[in-house]
Coordinates of C-alpha atoms and ligand atoms in Angstrom, one line a residue:
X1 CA 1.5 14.9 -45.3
X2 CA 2.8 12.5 -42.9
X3 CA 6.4 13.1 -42.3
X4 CA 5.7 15.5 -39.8
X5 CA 6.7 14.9 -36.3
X6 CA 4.5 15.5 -33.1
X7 CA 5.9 17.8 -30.1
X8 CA 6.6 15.1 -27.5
X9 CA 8.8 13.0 -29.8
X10 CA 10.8 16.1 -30.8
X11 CA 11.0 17.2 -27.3
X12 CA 12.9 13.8 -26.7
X13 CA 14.9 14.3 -30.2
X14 CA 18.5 13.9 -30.2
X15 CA 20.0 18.0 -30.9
X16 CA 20.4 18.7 -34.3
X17 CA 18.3 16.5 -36.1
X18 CA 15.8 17.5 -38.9
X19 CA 11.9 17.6 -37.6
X20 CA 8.8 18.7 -39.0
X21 CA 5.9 19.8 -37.2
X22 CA 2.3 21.8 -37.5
X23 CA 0.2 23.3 -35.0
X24 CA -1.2 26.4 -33.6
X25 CA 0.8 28.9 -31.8
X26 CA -0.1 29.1 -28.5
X27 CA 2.5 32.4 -27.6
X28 CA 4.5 34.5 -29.7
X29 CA 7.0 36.9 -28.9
X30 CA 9.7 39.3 -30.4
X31 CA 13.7 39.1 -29.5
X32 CA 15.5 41.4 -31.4
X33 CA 14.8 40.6 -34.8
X34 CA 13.8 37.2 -34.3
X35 CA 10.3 35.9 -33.5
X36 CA 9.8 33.2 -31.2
X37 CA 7.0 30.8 -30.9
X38 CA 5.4 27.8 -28.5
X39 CA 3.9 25.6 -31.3
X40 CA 1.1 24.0 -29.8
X41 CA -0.3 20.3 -31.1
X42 CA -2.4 17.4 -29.1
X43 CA 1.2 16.3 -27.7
X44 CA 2.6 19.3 -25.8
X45 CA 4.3 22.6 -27.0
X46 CA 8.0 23.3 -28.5
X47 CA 9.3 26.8 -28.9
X48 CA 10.4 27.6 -32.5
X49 CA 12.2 30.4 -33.3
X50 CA 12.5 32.3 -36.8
X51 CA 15.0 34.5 -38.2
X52 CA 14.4 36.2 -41.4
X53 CA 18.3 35.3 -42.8
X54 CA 17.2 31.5 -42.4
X55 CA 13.7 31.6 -43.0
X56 CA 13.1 33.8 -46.0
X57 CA 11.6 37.4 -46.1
X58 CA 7.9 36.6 -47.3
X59 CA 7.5 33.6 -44.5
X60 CA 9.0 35.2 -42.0
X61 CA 6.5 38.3 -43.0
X62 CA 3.9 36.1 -42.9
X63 CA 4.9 34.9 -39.1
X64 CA 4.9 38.4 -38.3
X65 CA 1.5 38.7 -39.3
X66 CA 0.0 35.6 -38.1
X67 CA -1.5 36.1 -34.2
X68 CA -1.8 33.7 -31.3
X69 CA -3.7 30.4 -32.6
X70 CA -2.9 30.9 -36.2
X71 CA -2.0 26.8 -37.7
X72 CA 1.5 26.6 -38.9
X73 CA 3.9 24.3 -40.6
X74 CA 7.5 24.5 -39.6
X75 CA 10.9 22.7 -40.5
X76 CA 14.0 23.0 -38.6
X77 CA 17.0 21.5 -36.9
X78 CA 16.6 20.7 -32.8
X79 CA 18.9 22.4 -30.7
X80 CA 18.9 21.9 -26.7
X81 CA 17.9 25.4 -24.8
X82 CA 17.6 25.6 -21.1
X83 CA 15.3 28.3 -21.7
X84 CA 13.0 26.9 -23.5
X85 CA 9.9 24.8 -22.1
X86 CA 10.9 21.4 -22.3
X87 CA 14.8 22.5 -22.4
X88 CA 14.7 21.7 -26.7
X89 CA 13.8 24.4 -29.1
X90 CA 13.2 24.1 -32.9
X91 CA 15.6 26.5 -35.7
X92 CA 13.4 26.8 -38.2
X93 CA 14.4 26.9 -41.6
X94 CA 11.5 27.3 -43.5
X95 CA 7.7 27.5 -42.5
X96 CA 3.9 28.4 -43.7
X97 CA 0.9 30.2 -41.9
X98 CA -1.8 27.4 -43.1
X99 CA -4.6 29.5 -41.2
X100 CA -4.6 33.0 -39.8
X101 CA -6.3 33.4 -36.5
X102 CA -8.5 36.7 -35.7
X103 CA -7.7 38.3 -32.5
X104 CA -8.5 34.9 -29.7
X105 CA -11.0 36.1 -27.7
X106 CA -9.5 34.0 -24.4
X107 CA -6.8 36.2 -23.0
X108 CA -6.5 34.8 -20.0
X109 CA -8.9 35.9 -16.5
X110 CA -12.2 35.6 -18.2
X111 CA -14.6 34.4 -16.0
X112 CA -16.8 31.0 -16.2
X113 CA -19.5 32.0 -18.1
X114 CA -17.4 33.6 -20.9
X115 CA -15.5 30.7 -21.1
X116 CA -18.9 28.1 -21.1
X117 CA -19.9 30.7 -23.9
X118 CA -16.7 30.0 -25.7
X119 CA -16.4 26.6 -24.8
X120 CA -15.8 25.8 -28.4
X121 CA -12.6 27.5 -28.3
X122 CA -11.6 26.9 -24.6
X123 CA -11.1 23.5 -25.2
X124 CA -8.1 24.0 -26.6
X125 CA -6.4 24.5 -23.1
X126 CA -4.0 23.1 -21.8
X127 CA -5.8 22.4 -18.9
X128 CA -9.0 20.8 -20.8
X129 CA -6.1 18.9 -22.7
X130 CA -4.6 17.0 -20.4
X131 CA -8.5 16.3 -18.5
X132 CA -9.7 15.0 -22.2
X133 CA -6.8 12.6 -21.8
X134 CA -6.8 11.3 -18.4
X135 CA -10.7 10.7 -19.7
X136 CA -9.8 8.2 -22.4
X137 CA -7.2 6.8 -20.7
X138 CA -10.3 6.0 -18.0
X139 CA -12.2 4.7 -20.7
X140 CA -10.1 2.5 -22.4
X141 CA -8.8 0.7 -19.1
X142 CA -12.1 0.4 -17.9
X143 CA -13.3 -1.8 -21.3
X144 CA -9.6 -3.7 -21.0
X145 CA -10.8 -4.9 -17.3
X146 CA -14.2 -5.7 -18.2
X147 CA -13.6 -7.2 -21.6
X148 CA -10.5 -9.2 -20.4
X149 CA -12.5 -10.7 -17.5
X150 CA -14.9 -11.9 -19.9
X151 CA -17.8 -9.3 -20.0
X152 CA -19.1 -8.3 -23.8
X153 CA -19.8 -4.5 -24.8
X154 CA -23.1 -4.2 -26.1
X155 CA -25.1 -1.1 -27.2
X156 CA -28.5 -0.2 -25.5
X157 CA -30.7 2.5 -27.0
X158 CA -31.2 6.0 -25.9
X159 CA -35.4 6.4 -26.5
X160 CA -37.0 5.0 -24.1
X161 CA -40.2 4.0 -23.0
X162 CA -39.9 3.5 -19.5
X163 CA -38.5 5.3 -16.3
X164 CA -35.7 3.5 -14.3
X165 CA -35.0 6.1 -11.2
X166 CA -37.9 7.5 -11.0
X167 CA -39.9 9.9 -13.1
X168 CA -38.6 13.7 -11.8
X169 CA -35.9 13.3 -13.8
X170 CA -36.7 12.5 -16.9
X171 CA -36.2 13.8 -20.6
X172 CA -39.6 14.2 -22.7
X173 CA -38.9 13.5 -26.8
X174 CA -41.8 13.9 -29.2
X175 CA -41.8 10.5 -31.2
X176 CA -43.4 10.5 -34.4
X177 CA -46.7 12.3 -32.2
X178 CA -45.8 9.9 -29.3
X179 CA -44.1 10.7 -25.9
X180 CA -41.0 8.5 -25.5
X181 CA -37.9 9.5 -22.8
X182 CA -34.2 9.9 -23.4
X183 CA -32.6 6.9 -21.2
X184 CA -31.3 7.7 -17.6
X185 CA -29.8 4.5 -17.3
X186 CA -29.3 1.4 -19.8
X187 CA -29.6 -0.8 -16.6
X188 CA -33.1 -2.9 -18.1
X189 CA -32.0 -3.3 -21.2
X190 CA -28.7 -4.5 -19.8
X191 CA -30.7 -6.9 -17.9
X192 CA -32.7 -8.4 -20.6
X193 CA -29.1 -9.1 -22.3
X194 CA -27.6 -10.7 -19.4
X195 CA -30.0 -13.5 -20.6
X196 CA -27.9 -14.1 -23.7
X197 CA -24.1 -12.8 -22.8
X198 CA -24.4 -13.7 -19.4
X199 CA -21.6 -10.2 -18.2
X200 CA -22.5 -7.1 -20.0
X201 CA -20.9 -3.7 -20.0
X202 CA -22.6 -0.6 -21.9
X203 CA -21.1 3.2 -22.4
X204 CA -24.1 5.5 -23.5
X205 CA -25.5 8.7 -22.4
X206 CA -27.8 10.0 -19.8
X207 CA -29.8 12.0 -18.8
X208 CA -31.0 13.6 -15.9
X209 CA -33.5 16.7 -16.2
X210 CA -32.1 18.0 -12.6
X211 CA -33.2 21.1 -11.6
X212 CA -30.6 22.4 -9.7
X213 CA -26.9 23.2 -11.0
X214 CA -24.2 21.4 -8.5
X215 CA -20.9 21.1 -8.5
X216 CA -21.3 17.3 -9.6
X217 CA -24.6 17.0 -11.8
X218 CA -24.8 17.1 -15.2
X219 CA -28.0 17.1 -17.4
X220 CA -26.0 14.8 -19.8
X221 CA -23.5 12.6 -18.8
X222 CA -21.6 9.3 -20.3
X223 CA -22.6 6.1 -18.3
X224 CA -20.4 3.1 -17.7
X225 CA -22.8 0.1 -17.1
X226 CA -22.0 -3.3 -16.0
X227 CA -24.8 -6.7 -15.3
X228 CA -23.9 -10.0 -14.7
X229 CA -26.0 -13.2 -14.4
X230 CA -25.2 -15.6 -11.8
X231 CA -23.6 -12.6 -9.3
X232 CA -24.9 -11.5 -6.0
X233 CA -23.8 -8.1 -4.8
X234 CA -20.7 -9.3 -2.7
X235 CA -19.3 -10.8 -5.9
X236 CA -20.2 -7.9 -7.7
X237 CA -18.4 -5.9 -4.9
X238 CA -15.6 -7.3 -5.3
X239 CA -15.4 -7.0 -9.1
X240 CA -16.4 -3.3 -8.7
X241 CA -13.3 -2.5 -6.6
X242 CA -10.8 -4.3 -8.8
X243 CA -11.6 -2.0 -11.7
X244 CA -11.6 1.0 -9.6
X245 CA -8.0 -0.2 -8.4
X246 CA -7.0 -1.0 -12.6
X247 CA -8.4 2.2 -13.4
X248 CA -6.9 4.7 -11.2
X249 CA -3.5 2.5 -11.2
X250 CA -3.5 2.7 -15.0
X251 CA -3.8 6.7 -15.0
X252 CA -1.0 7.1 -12.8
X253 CA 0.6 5.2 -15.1
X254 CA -0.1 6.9 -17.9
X255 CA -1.1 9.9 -17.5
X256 CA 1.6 11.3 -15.3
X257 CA 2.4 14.2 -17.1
X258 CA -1.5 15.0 -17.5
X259 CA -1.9 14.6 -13.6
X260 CA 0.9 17.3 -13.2
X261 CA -0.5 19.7 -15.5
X262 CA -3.2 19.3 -13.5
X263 CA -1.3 19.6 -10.1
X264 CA -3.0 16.4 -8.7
X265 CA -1.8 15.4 -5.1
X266 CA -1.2 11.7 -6.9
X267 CA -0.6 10.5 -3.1
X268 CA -3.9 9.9 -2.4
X269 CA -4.7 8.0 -5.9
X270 CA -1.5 5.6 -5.2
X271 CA -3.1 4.3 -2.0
X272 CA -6.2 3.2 -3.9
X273 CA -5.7 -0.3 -3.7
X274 CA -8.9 -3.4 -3.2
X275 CA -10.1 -4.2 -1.1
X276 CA -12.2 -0.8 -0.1
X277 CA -13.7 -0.4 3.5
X278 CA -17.4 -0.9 3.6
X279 CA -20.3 0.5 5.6
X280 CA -24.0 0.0 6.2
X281 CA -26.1 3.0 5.5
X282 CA -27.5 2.8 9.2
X283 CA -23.5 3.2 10.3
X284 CA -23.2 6.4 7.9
X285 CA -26.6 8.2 9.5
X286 CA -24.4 7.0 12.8
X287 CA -21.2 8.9 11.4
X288 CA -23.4 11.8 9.7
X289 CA -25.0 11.7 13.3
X290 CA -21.9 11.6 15.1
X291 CA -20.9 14.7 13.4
X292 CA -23.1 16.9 14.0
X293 CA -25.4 16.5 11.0
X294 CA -29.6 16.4 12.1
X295 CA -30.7 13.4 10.1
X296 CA -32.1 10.1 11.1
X297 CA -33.0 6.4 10.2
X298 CA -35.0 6.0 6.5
X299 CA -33.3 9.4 5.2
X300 CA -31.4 10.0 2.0
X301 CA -28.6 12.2 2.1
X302 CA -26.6 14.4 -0.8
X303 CA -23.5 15.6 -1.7
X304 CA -23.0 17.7 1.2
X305 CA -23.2 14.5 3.8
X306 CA -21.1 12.7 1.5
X307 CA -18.1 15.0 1.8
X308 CA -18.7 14.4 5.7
X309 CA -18.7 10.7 5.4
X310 CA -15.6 10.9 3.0
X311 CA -13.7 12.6 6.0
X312 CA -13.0 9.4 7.5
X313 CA -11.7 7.1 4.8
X314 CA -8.2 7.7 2.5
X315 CA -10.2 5.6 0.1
X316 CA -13.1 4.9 -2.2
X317 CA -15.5 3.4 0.2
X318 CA -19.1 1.1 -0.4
X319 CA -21.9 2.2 1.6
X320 CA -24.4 -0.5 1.9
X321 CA -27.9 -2.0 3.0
X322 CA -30.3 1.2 2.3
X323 CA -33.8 1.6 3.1
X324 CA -36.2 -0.1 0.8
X325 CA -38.2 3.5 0.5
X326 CA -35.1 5.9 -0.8
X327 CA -34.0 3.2 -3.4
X328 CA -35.0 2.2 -6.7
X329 CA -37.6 -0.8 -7.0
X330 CA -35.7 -2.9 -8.7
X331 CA -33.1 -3.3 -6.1
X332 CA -33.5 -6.6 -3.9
X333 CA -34.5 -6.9 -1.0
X334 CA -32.6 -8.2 1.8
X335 CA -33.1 -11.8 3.4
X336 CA -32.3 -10.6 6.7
X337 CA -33.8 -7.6 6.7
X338 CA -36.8 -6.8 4.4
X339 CA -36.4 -3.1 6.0
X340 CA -33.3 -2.8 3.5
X341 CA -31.9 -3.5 -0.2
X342 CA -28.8 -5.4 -1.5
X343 CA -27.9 -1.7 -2.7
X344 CA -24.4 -0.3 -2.7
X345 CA -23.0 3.4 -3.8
X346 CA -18.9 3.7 -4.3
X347 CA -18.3 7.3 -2.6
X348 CA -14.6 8.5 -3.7
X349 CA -12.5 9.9 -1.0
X350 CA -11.7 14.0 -0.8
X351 CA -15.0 15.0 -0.3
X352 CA -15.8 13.4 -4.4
X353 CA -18.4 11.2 -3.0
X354 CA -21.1 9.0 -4.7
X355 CA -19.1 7.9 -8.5
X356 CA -20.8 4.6 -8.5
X357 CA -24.6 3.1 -7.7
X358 CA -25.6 -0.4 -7.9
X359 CA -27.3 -3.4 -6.5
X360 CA -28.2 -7.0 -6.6
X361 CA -31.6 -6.8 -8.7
X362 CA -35.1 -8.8 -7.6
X363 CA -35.5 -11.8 -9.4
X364 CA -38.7 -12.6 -8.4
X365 CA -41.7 -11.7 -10.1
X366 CA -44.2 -11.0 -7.3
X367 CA -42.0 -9.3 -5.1
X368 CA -40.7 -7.7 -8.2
X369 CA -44.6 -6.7 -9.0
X370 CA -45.6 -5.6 -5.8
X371 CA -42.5 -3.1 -5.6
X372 CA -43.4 -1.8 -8.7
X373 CA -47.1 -1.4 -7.4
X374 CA -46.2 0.2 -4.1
X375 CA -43.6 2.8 -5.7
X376 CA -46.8 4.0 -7.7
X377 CA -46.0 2.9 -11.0
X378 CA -47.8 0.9 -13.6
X379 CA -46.6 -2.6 -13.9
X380 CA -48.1 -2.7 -17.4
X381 CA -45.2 -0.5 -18.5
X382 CA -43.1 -3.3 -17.3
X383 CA -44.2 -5.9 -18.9
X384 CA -41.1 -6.7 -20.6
X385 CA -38.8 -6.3 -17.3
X386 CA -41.2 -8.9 -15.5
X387 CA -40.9 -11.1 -18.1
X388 CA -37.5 -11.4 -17.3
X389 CA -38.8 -13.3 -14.2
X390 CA -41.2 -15.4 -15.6
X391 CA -38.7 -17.2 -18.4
X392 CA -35.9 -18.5 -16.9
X393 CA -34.7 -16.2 -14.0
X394 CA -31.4 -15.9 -12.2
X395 CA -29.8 -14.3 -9.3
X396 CA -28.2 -10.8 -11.2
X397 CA -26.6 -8.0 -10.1
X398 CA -25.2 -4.1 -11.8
X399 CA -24.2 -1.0 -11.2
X400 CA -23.8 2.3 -12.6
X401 CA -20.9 4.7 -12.8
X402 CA -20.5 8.1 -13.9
X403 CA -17.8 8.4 -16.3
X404 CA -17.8 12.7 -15.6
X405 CA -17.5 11.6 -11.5
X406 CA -14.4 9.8 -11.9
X407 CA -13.0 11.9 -14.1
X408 CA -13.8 14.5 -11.3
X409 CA -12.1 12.9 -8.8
X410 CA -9.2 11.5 -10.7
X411 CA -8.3 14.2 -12.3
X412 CA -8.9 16.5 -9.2
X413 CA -11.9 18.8 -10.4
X414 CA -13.6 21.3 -8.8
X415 CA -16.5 20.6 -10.7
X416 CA -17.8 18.4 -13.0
X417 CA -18.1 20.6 -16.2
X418 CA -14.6 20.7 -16.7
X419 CA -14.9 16.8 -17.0
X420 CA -16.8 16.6 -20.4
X421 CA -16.1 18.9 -23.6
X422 CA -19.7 20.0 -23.9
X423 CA -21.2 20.3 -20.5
X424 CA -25.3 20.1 -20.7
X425 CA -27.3 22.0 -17.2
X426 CA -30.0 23.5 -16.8
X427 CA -30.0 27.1 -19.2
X428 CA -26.8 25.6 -20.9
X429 CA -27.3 23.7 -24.2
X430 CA -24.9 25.9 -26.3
X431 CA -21.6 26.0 -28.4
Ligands
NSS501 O1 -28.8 6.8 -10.5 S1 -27.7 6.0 -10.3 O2 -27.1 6.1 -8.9 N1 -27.9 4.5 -10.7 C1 -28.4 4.1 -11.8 O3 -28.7 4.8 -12.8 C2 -28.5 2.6 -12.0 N2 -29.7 2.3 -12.9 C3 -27.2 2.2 -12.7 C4 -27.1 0.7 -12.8 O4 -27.2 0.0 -11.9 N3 -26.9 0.2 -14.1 O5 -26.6 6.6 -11.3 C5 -25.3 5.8 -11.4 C6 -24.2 6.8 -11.4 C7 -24.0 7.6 -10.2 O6 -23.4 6.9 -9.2 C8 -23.2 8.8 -10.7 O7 -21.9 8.5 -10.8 C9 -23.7 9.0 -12.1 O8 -24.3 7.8 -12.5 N4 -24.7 10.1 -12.1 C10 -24.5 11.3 -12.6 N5 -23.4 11.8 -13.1 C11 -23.4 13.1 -13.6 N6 -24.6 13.9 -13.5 C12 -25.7 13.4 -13.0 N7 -26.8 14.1 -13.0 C13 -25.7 12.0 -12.5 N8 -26.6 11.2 -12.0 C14 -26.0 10.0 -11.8

């Protein structure tokens, strides 16, 4: 079973060598009397052609027979073709249909929620292809930085007890009789582990229960989580944006071919170079302001400001310094200005906006108490993340970033479903 070669080497094969290959067939088309088709693996595609004189009458009947994402085997000798995609096609000599497809019910034009419906077999585009790929190429660079600068991967849980932004958007589970939330964020657990690893890194789920459906929310998404003891949020800053630069650096690296099936302008990703430009959030409300847009002072803003604000940077910029009321309670409070947190959100540039949120945490337990007290929550669900400043406590700082928003942005989505095999919204839980 493992002699077989995969598309992209045989696309690079010197003419007239012996290959092997299995797949699907992605087209198939008659010439004459000989069938021709674009073998389709994880790699790329290859056109094969078959003649019944080389091939043999009952294979070549059974290639007759077999439709459009039917798995074959083939064998044959390379040949160079100008024609052909990628300019090499495959003489097959002998070949199997391993599975016969029914009639593929994606021609081609159907419209989104046909294609949701069938995402099950949609994700076996080309398109969807190359976005899965630029996705683990993300991934992986983003545990290289993190794990060659010294941070450790650890694995928070997903049932949780306790709400970390805030209570409208969370997930109910029935627990053994008891009511217990799936985890919007692994950011307090991450903190308790800061207190043994130091730098921590996470990749779990989340989940939001948002009402709406945007272009850039997801009811599940995958959540890449960094804390560090011993950081304030300048340092962390600045470790923030030298990922983002190894990240998007490494996919033009290595996903070229990905980004151009894709048609990404890859212009705009090669100037994404640290350090990024930095605002306070009273000098976007100025911008927003400036602009046109009716907002003032002690406001939060969506996506539809952030596309304004992204109009006047080329780059993933910080925003900083938000009001104490819009944020979190666990964010810190400013020593200049109690008005404002050590906050910061990583908008992308293109209109993309918010793809990273994060802040320098409190560390002390009464400020830390009475935030929890006058956001209206019950400190004696805390107990464990004040604890954390009674035994022991440092100066920490973490952030959160959307693994489906990058994606989005680096790959050059129109919208965020197209960034994760099995998108979850609101009335969308199916294949
Ligand atoms: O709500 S966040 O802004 N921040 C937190 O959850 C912190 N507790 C993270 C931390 O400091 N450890 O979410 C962080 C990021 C945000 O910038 C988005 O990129 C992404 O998570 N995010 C989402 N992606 C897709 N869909 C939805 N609904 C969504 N919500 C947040």
């Amino acid at each position: 079973m493992s002699n077989y070669a995969k598309v992209e080497n045989a696309l690079t094969g010197s003419p007239g060598s012996s290959i092997k290959l299995r797949g699907w067939i992605h087209r198939k088309f008659h010439v004459g009397k000989k069938i021709f088709i674009w073998l389709r693996d994880s790699t790329g595609y290859i056109q094969c052609v078959l003649e019944e004189e080389k091939v043999g009458k009952e294979a070549f009947d059974s290639f007759e027979r077999a439709r459009r994402e039917s798995s074959v085997e083939v064998e044959g000798v390379l040949k160079e073709d100008s024609r052909a995609p990628g300019g090499k096609e495959l003489e097959v000599v002998s070949g199997r249909v391993v599975g016969y497809s029914e009639d593929f019910p994606i021609k081609g034009g159907e419209g989104v929620e046909f294609l949701l419906d069938n995402r099950h077999l949609w994700l076996r585009s080309t398109q969807l292809n190359a976005v899965m790929k630029i996705k683990h190429t993300i991934i992986k660079l983003l545990r290289d930085y993190y794990i060659n600068d010294g941070w450790y991967e650890t694995t928070p849980p997903i049932l949780t007890s306790s709400a970390v932004e805030g209570g409208a958007t969370l997930f109910k589970v029935d627990y053994f009789g008891e009511p217990v939330f799936l985890s919007q964020s692994a950011q307090f657990y991450l903190e308790v582990l800061i207190f043994s690893l130091e730098k921590v890194f996470s990749i779990t789920p989340s989940f939001r229960a948002e009402r709406s459906r945007t272009r850039r929310h997801l009811s599940e998404y995958y959540h890449f989580e960094v804390e560090a003891a011993w950081m304030d949020m300048e340092e962390l800053m600045k470790v923030t944006e030298r990922s983002i630069e190894y990240v998007v650096q490494g996919v033009l690296e290595e996903r070229q071919r990905e980004l151009e099936i894709l048609k990404r302008n890859v212009e705009s990703l090669r100037k994404v170079k640290a350090p990024f430009p930095r605002i306070t959030y009273t000098e976007a409300i100025e911008i927003l302001q400036r602009n046109g847009v009716s907002i003032s002072w002690g406001e939060d803003y969506g996506a539809d400001e952030e596309a304004i604000l992204t109009r006047s940077f080329e780059l993933p910029f910080f925003v900083t310094f938000f009001p104490r009321s819009i944020k979190p309670f666990y964010m810190k409070l400013s020593e200049s200005d109690e008005r404002v947190v050590k906050g910061f959100d990583l908008l992308a540039p293109e209109g993309y906006g918010e793809i990273i949120g994060g802040s320098q945490r409190e560390d002390n337990y009464d400020i830390l108490l009475s935030r929890i007290q006058e956001q209206g929550y019950d400190p004696k669900d805390y107990y464990w993340y004040l604890d954390l400043r009674r035994f022991g406590s440092v100066p920490h700082s973490g952030y959160g970033l959307g693994i489906e928003r990058i994606t989005m942005w680096v790959a050059g989505l129109e919208h965020i479903r197209d960034a994760i095999p099995f998108p979850r919204f609101r009335d969308r839980t199916k294949p």
